[in-house]
Each structure stands twice: as structure tokens, then as C-alpha cells.
XYZ file of C-alpha atoms in Angstrom:
470
model
C 90.010 -6.473 36.084
C 88.709 -4.027 38.762
C 90.028 -1.267 36.090
C 87.957 -2.925 33.467
C 84.552 -2.834 35.486
C 85.550 0.735 36.299
C 86.005 2.015 32.991
C 83.004 -0.208 31.854
C 80.296 1.290 34.503
C 81.660 4.958 34.003
C 81.526 4.789 30.106
C 77.563 4.187 30.914
C 77.517 6.763 33.096
C 78.970 9.215 30.375
C 77.034 7.794 27.314
C 74.141 7.587 29.202
C 74.454 12.107 30.395
C 74.888 12.481 27.139
C 72.127 10.899 25.847
C 69.761 12.783 28.443
C 72.523 16.233 26.787
C 71.134 15.822 23.284
C 67.372 14.489 24.643
C 67.442 18.075 26.020
C 68.811 19.780 23.601
C 65.925 18.438 21.397
C 62.687 18.505 22.513
C 63.668 22.409 23.683
C 63.969 22.658 19.645
C 60.711 21.130 18.793
C 57.119 21.724 20.510
C 55.451 18.567 21.662
C 52.513 18.132 24.161
C 54.780 18.277 26.575
C 54.901 22.091 26.682
C 50.771 23.157 27.826
C 50.771 19.781 29.379
C 50.890 19.257 33.510
C 50.458 16.200 35.809
C 48.075 16.110 38.963
C 48.448 14.526 41.516
C 47.207 13.290 45.798
C 43.769 14.085 44.112
C 40.427 12.565 45.766
C 40.204 9.205 45.143
C 36.059 10.116 44.249
C 37.285 12.982 42.037
C 35.579 13.841 38.524
C 37.637 15.208 35.511
C 35.515 18.023 35.004
C 36.497 19.506 38.594
C 39.361 19.290 37.911
C 39.314 21.399 34.575
C 37.346 23.840 37.009
C 40.001 24.238 39.175
C 42.394 24.867 36.483
C 41.137 26.645 34.072
C 39.774 29.728 37.008
C 42.808 29.270 38.271
C 44.740 30.059 34.743
C 42.747 31.996 33.041
C 44.484 34.634 31.100
C 42.227 37.422 30.005
C 42.009 38.171 33.813
C 44.383 39.033 36.561
C 45.013 35.764 38.402
C 45.209 35.356 42.153
C 48.482 35.879 42.434
C 48.425 39.108 40.556
C 49.928 38.835 37.021
C 48.106 40.860 34.255
C 46.085 39.102 31.723
C 47.660 38.200 28.721
C 46.566 40.040 25.659
C 45.105 38.386 22.387
C 44.641 34.793 24.710
C 40.870 33.376 24.172
C 39.457 30.082 25.741
C 38.757 26.902 24.251
C 36.471 27.444 20.888
C 37.233 24.493 19.359
C 36.619 21.050 20.236
C 37.561 18.612 17.348
C 40.835 16.794 18.970
C 39.060 15.958 22.178
C 35.357 16.065 21.327
C 34.426 16.824 24.431
C 31.877 19.675 25.202
C 32.976 20.376 28.771
C 36.179 21.662 27.468
C 34.528 24.292 25.007
C 35.136 28.690 27.096
C 37.846 26.769 29.413
C 41.262 27.034 29.038
C 41.752 23.776 28.968
C 42.298 21.857 25.953
C 42.351 18.387 27.265
C 41.794 16.941 30.613
C 42.549 13.475 31.066
C 41.729 11.175 34.660
C 42.754 8.304 35.159
C 41.761 5.555 37.444
C 43.090 2.583 39.123
C 42.685 -0.310 36.925
C 45.739 -1.204 36.487
C 44.426 -4.919 36.489
C 42.203 -4.117 33.249
C 44.816 -2.325 31.415
C 46.921 -5.436 31.841
C 43.876 -7.775 30.784
C 43.153 -6.071 26.928
C 47.125 -6.172 26.485
C 46.504 -9.915 27.187
C 43.679 -10.100 24.936
C 46.403 -8.638 22.845
C 48.339 -12.054 23.004
C 44.515 -13.852 22.915
C 43.620 -12.619 20.087
C 47.347 -13.202 18.165
C 47.375 -17.079 19.364
C 43.491 -16.512 18.071
C 45.106 -16.106 13.928
C 47.325 -18.169 14.672
C 44.629 -21.213 14.913
C 42.628 -20.027 12.460
C 45.368 -19.815 9.555
C 46.039 -23.784 11.405
C 42.102 -24.402 10.183
C 42.858 -23.010 6.616
C 46.059 -24.391 6.310
C 44.968 -28.355 6.856
C 40.640 -27.558 5.889
C 39.892 -29.454 3.096
C 40.840 -28.140 -0.727
C 43.764 -26.555 0.955
C 46.581 -25.357 -1.545
C 49.176 -26.019 1.055
C 51.846 -28.868 0.305
C 50.897 -30.772 3.046
C 47.203 -31.068 2.239
C 44.300 -31.623 3.967
C 45.162 -33.217 6.891
C 41.667 -34.005 9.719
C 43.558 -34.512 13.206
C 45.152 -31.635 12.408
C 42.576 -29.389 11.205
C 39.854 -30.747 14.236
C 43.416 -29.887 16.907
C 43.574 -25.812 15.828
C 39.602 -25.969 15.285
C 39.335 -27.020 19.120
C 42.329 -24.995 20.535
C 40.220 -22.141 18.445
C 37.307 -23.047 20.387
C 39.098 -22.367 23.562
C 41.096 -19.405 22.902
C 38.021 -17.402 21.385
C 35.953 -18.636 24.979
C 39.348 -16.773 27.370
C 39.003 -13.820 24.804
C 34.856 -14.487 25.691
C 35.877 -14.580 29.946
C 38.934 -12.449 30.149
C 37.258 -8.548 30.726
C 34.836 -9.879 32.759
C 36.695 -12.044 34.913
C 39.429 -9.404 35.590
C 35.787 -7.290 36.211
C 34.402 -9.545 39.348
C 37.887 -10.465 40.324
C 39.202 -7.249 41.463
C 35.505 -5.839 42.090
C 34.807 -3.153 39.914
C 31.571 -1.848 39.162
C 30.654 -0.443 36.334
C 28.302 3.037 36.497
C 25.659 3.984 35.098
C 25.659 7.227 32.561
C 24.172 10.557 34.250
C 25.648 13.801 33.555
C 27.421 14.693 37.407
C 29.301 11.449 36.221
C 29.658 12.189 32.484
C 31.509 16.199 33.601
C 30.159 19.023 33.287
C 31.190 21.834 30.592
C 32.870 24.698 31.037
C 34.353 26.311 34.065
C 36.130 30.149 32.660
C 35.189 33.324 33.302
C 33.319 33.370 30.531
C 31.021 29.969 31.106
C 27.617 31.169 32.413
C 25.950 29.151 34.253
C 23.934 27.446 32.318
C 26.330 25.986 30.113
C 27.471 24.275 33.520
C 24.377 21.079 32.724
C 25.665 18.553 30.182
C 21.912 18.519 27.694
C 23.373 15.632 25.072
C 25.847 12.778 26.606
C 26.113 11.110 23.079
C 28.068 14.343 22.566
C 29.987 15.157 25.027
C 32.091 12.510 25.299
C 33.884 10.560 22.484
C 32.735 7.395 23.725
C 30.054 7.404 26.017
C 29.252 3.942 26.815
C 33.625 3.040 27.244
C 33.821 0.217 30.268
C 37.072 2.526 30.614
C 35.163 6.203 31.789
C 32.529 4.083 33.590
C 33.804 2.188 35.343
C 34.052 2.934 39.394
C 37.422 2.679 40.351
C 39.792 5.306 42.195
C 41.045 8.238 40.969
C 44.891 8.497 40.831
C 46.119 11.252 38.659
C 45.550 13.353 35.820
C 47.285 15.145 33.517
C 45.957 18.738 31.689
C 46.761 20.526 28.855
C 46.107 24.256 28.879
C 45.169 26.225 26.392
C 48.990 27.945 26.468
C 52.182 27.512 27.693
C 51.901 30.567 29.285
C 48.865 29.367 31.755
C 51.313 25.909 32.308
C 54.499 27.905 33.048
C 52.275 30.000 35.743
C 50.716 26.883 37.217
C 54.239 24.860 37.354
C 55.584 28.220 39.391
C 52.774 28.097 41.420
C 52.371 24.513 42.223
C 56.259 22.969 42.457
C 57.726 24.847 45.284
C 55.251 23.652 47.540
C 55.305 20.095 46.720
C 58.221 19.472 49.491
C 59.478 20.782 52.451
C 59.055 23.461 54.184
C 56.928 24.461 51.483
C 54.605 22.285 51.499
C 53.837 23.253 55.176
C 52.484 27.281 54.537
C 50.544 25.644 51.227
C 48.245 28.618 49.571
C 44.423 28.629 49.758
C 43.698 29.065 46.408
C 45.586 26.317 45.274
C 44.153 23.922 47.468
C 41.755 21.896 45.106
C 38.776 20.015 47.304
C 41.272 20.705 50.794
C 43.872 18.662 49.542
C 47.404 19.802 48.831
C 47.692 18.680 45.238
C 51.582 17.483 43.550
C 51.761 19.111 40.434
C 55.015 17.812 38.205
C 55.440 18.642 34.512
C 54.128 15.445 32.540
C 55.883 13.073 29.826
C 55.507 12.999 26.766
C 52.169 10.414 25.871
C 54.533 6.848 24.510
C 56.651 6.970 28.237
C 53.563 6.807 30.551
C 53.298 3.078 32.098
C 49.833 3.635 32.376
C 48.913 0.628 34.675
C 52.183 1.659 37.035
C 50.514 4.514 38.279
C 48.236 3.698 40.863
C 50.717 2.300 42.739
C 52.239 4.031 45.753
C 55.255 5.361 46.577
C 56.172 2.305 49.179
C 55.372 0.088 46.385
C 57.898 1.867 43.812
C 60.136 1.596 46.141
C 59.843 -2.052 46.838
C 59.920 -2.706 43.154
C 62.860 -1.269 42.255
C 64.864 -2.134 45.017
C 63.888 -5.508 43.984
C 64.999 -4.684 40.228
C 68.224 -3.091 41.831
C 69.099 -6.088 44.022
C 68.361 -8.943 41.032
C 70.474 -6.376 39.064
C 74.017 -5.979 41.695
C 73.080 -9.311 42.256
C 74.146 -10.076 38.382
C 76.532 -8.426 38.500
C 78.285 -9.962 40.855
C 77.881 -12.835 39.632
C 79.010 -12.383 36.434
C 82.058 -10.343 37.849
C 82.961 -14.158 39.800
C 81.593 -16.331 36.335
C 84.729 -13.741 34.548
C 87.354 -13.407 37.685
C 87.447 -17.208 37.803
C 87.254 -17.962 33.817
C 90.909 -15.001 34.114
C 91.864 -17.014 36.587
C 91.473 -20.728 34.936
C 92.304 -18.905 31.461
C 96.138 -17.692 33.483
C 96.154 -21.189 34.919
C 95.824 -22.676 31.278
C 98.526 -20.041 29.618
C 101.164 -20.817 31.845
C 100.507 -24.312 31.489
C 100.068 -24.076 28.273
C 104.519 -24.895 26.666
C 105.665 -22.515 23.797
C 105.011 -22.930 20.146
C 109.414 -24.646 19.924
C 108.613 -27.106 21.592
C 105.646 -28.323 20.279
C 106.266 -27.636 16.947
C 109.541 -29.000 17.251
C 111.462 -29.720 19.860
C 109.123 -32.569 21.181
C 108.238 -34.214 17.080
C 112.256 -33.929 16.480
C 112.532 -36.143 19.346
C 110.342 -38.981 17.737
C 111.321 -38.385 14.464
C 114.628 -39.123 15.450
C 117.059 -41.825 13.302
C 114.085 -41.043 10.475
C 113.459 -39.411 7.135
C 110.752 -37.858 7.995
C 109.830 -34.478 7.689
C 108.202 -32.954 11.382
C 106.200 -30.560 9.406
C 103.820 -33.508 8.601
C 103.871 -35.105 11.784
C 100.673 -35.763 13.509
C 99.702 -37.159 17.387
C 97.011 -39.459 16.415
C 94.885 -41.336 19.121
C 93.762 -45.018 17.594
C 90.400 -45.163 15.805
C 87.358 -44.233 17.820
C 85.936 -48.261 18.562
C 89.612 -49.322 19.290
C 90.432 -46.265 21.679
C 88.947 -47.504 24.717
C 91.151 -51.081 24.839
C 94.534 -49.028 24.037
C 93.800 -46.625 26.414
C 92.776 -49.306 29.099
C 97.369 -50.688 28.202
C 98.104 -47.569 29.970
C 95.925 -47.550 32.969
C 98.888 -49.454 34.943
C 101.477 -47.164 33.540
C 99.110 -43.859 35.178
C 95.141 -43.169 36.065
C 96.534 -39.420 33.172
C 98.062 -41.575 30.335
C 95.692 -41.883 26.949
C 97.280 -43.936 23.905
C 98.566 -42.370 21.067
C 101.500 -42.277 19.046
C 102.913 -40.115 16.246
C 101.697 -40.641 12.027
C 102.426 -38.381 8.749
C 99.522 -36.700 8.274
C 97.130 -38.060 10.679
C 97.546 -42.143 9.182
C 97.539 -44.543 11.243
C 99.443 -46.769 8.583
C 102.323 -44.233 8.788
C 103.268 -44.950 12.352
C 106.218 -42.183 12.923
C 109.534 -44.400 14.737
C 108.838 -47.502 16.510
C 106.462 -47.722 19.763
C 106.397 -50.473 22.467
C 103.935 -50.632 26.332
C 107.470 -51.715 27.831
C 109.340 -48.060 27.055
C 106.895 -47.108 29.208
C 108.598 -48.650 32.453
C 112.395 -48.051 30.856
C 112.562 -45.073 29.671
C 109.061 -43.359 31.001
C 106.937 -41.039 29.004
C 109.630 -39.070 27.787
C 111.040 -39.559 23.819
C 114.742 -39.545 24.605
C 117.161 -39.146 22.172
C 118.959 -42.731 22.196
C 116.092 -45.067 22.501
C 115.221 -47.072 19.871
C 111.947 -47.254 21.219
C 109.145 -45.176 22.463
C 106.812 -44.900 25.136
C 102.356 -44.661 23.286
C 101.228 -44.076 26.198
C 101.722 -39.937 27.097
C 100.597 -38.890 30.147
C 98.840 -35.060 31.240
C 100.576 -34.006 34.849
C 103.793 -36.024 34.515
C 107.043 -34.236 35.774
C 108.818 -35.825 34.097
C 112.299 -33.805 33.050
C 112.154 -34.172 29.563
C 115.100 -32.699 26.607
C 115.194 -31.612 23.431
C 117.094 -33.330 20.580
C 121.422 -32.642 21.374
C 120.111 -31.675 25.502
C 121.008 -33.157 28.512
C 120.401 -32.214 31.972
C 124.272 -31.188 32.174
C 123.730 -28.594 29.955
C 124.229 -25.206 30.833
C 124.077 -23.354 27.994
C 121.229 -21.246 28.923
C 119.995 -21.419 25.345
C 116.396 -21.553 24.517
C 116.602 -24.671 22.364
C 118.022 -26.323 25.670
C 115.552 -25.933 27.996
C 114.089 -29.060 29.148
C 110.641 -29.530 29.809
C 107.580 -31.328 31.367
C 106.499 -35.309 29.902
C 103.655 -34.077 30.322
C 103.928 -30.861 27.408
C 103.491 -33.590 24.876
C 99.755 -34.238 26.286
C 99.018 -30.819 27.193
C 100.187 -30.212 22.789
C 98.190 -32.528 21.696
C 94.571 -31.247 23.683
C 95.749 -27.859 22.748
C 95.810 -28.299 19.025
C 93.058 -30.339 19.518
C 90.984 -27.897 20.696
C 92.290 -24.921 18.319
C 91.622 -27.068 15.757
C 87.870 -28.605 16.921
C 86.693 -25.028 17.796
C 87.888 -23.406 14.265
C 86.136 -25.963 12.238
C 83.980 -26.925 13.933
C 82.859 -24.249 16.401
C 82.460 -24.440 20.267
C 79.152 -27.061 20.602
C 80.122 -29.466 18.393
C 84.170 -29.194 19.205
C 82.901 -29.976 22.611
C 80.861 -32.909 21.872
C 83.823 -34.927 19.774
C 86.685 -34.002 22.659
C 88.412 -37.514 23.698
């Protein structure tokens, strides 16, 4: 089992590394927004998007020598088209898009909850149509069902109306009034004039000036900046990544500081890989959640291992107790068919009918608590019993079908250790032949249970078999 577990985890790690390798090769061969974008962390809570835009646009303008003395890039021009962002503050800067994320995780979660409520609302409306008058549905008009669906729809609609408002009140969010300062300021490149920094037409400055998200009063968490050129991103990461950790962070250059704060800049992930509602979580909170998930995963793995180990132990014990095919299919039926012309291939150990089974089993209780009543028949037909059976035989010959016996014990034990011998063999037989090996009397009951379980599983499945086993 340990080897199997090791091979399993080794395979998982190998496939994961192969997946990362393939993803890396594909990303290098294709152009995506990540080739131009960075993620900025450790920003002040009251940061505005235009402030970060101005900071990075001035640092990594490509039409002049930058703060580290890197030369200008010939033929590079600032943003001249804002069709994509529809935000005039990007005009004449070196930033194609600047997205500031605020700590509104609960607000985002409320929108997801609203999505589920909307799906419920649609289902309620569909049910109303299904049970309304003149409905083409097969069930036709059902007033009670229609009214129930209507009440559910009205209640769901009320929840939808209150969800966003309640979330804002619960988290004490405030909605800011649109002002020029809150909306941001325009271009920040060396070519931008002072007059262009002041916005004049709010409706043309942002794609949705009335957006609750943009104007909600929540602390800034992070910012995603997409440069006009990939060269700007490369220079930015070259400068900032070195100072993201000790000891270089102790010597943070002044030009890289933002309002006196040390920024943490890393490559931006793909947009569909970002879980926006989790960006505001602190490092301690992330560590706690990851540790909790890891502990739960480890606990489940250990639990699965214990279950598998126990199942393996019971399987081995069960396998050891199951007689071989010769005993179940030949030796035992041959003893019961002794002195008859019945073919052992047609013989089946059969229990009494369901209504009579309990009464017959009671006859065997004085002989042993782990016994049950069963006799050999032809094809399972209780009207064609093979041999003669008598409860009294259980006291004389025991559970074994003795070769010389005229009557057999109809009680079958699942734990008796009485030694039985195949036809033509005895306790004095020392030939060592497989056909003469002794077997326990419990083999008769075990063979019956094993055959019943195997046949039931193959014919009816696990659940139905467990329900009908007796």
C-alpha cells in the first residue's frame, strides 16, 4: 500500500510539472495582456488610479532617458487611442490601462449571490407559466401550484432588491459623490500639459461614471497596470522585483517610492486567474485559510488511507477464509450427491422460502447461533431436494456430510472447525493429494455466502444485493 501511495503522489507531481512546463511553452509562443501588465501591491488605502498612472508613466516613459539612465526607444509613442479603455486619463501617457481594485470582496460576493437568486427567479417565473391558465403544459392549470410559485417569485424578487443595499450597509460602505478629484486626473507623460491634467467632461472620462463599484468608498488593495509597450514592463520589473525582499528592500531607491511607500510589483496573472474577492485578504488570513485547507486535505488523505488499509486487511482475511473452487464446486456437492445419480453441476445450496425461512432457522438455533437452514436442490427447486436431511443428524454426524451417512444435517455453520473429508478420503489419508485435503465444515456456509454475494453483485449491483442478502 505504501508503494502505491508513493507512486500515486509521484505521478501527481510529475503530471503537475509537465502541465506547468507545457503552459510555460505555450505562453512564450503567444502574446497576451500579461506580456504588458504588472500587479502593484502595498499601496496606500486612499490611493487613486490616476496617481499610480502618473507615477509609472513618468518612471517608464520611452521617449526620454529614464531614471536609471536607460536610453529612449526610437519610434515609441504614448497612448493616442482610448477606444479600449474609454478613459481619457490614459491619453498621452505610457499606460494603456490602469485598474485599481478596492476592498469590496463582500460586495462582489453579493453579486454572485444575486446571480443565484436571479436563476431562482427565472425558475419561479417558468413554474408560473407552466401552471397558469391556458398553459400548454401536460398537467394543465393548477391554481395552488401557480400561487405558490408566485409567492416564491415575489419573495425572491424582494431578496434581490435588498441584497446589494444590505451588503453596503452591513460592511459600512459609502458611495462617494463624483468629483473631478475622485474621477482621476488625465495624462502623466512628459508631453502632457498641466491643463490636460484637469478633467472637463465627466461622462466622457470613464466608461460608466455612475458605477457603484468605481465610486464606493473602500480602501485600495491593489492595482493592475497595462503598459503601452512591453519594454516598459520589462524595465519596471527589473527595477522593482529586486527590492521586493530583504536585504535589498532596506535600500529602496527614492524614485521608486510612491507617496513615501515601498511598492511591491510583480508580473500580473491572466485576468481569468484573478479571484477579485480574495485580493483584499491579508497575508495572515491567506496563510490561515491555506493551512486550514491543507490540514483538511491531509486529514482526508489519512482517513482514506486508513479506510483503504482496513479494507485491504478485511479483504485479505476474507480471501483466506474462502475455500478454493475445488472444495465449493466439487468436493462438497459430491458428498451430498453420494449414492444418487444427480449431476453436481446442477446442484445448488438453497434456503427455504422467505416466509418460512425464519421458522426453519429457529430449528438450527439449539445447534449453534451461527447456523442457518439450507439444503441442496436441483437448480434451486425446493421440490427437488438432493439427499435426505434430518435435524437429528446434526447431533450424530455433525455439520460435515459424511460419505457413509444416510441422512445429512440441514444446518449450515459459518464458523465450525469440524474437519470434513472429500469422497474417498479419510483422516488417515496421508497421500498429500489436493483432492484429499480436509476442509472445515464452515466452508459449506462460506461457499454459499460467497456464491450468493458474487451472483447478486453481477446481476443486481451493490445496493440491491445488500438489501436482499439473508
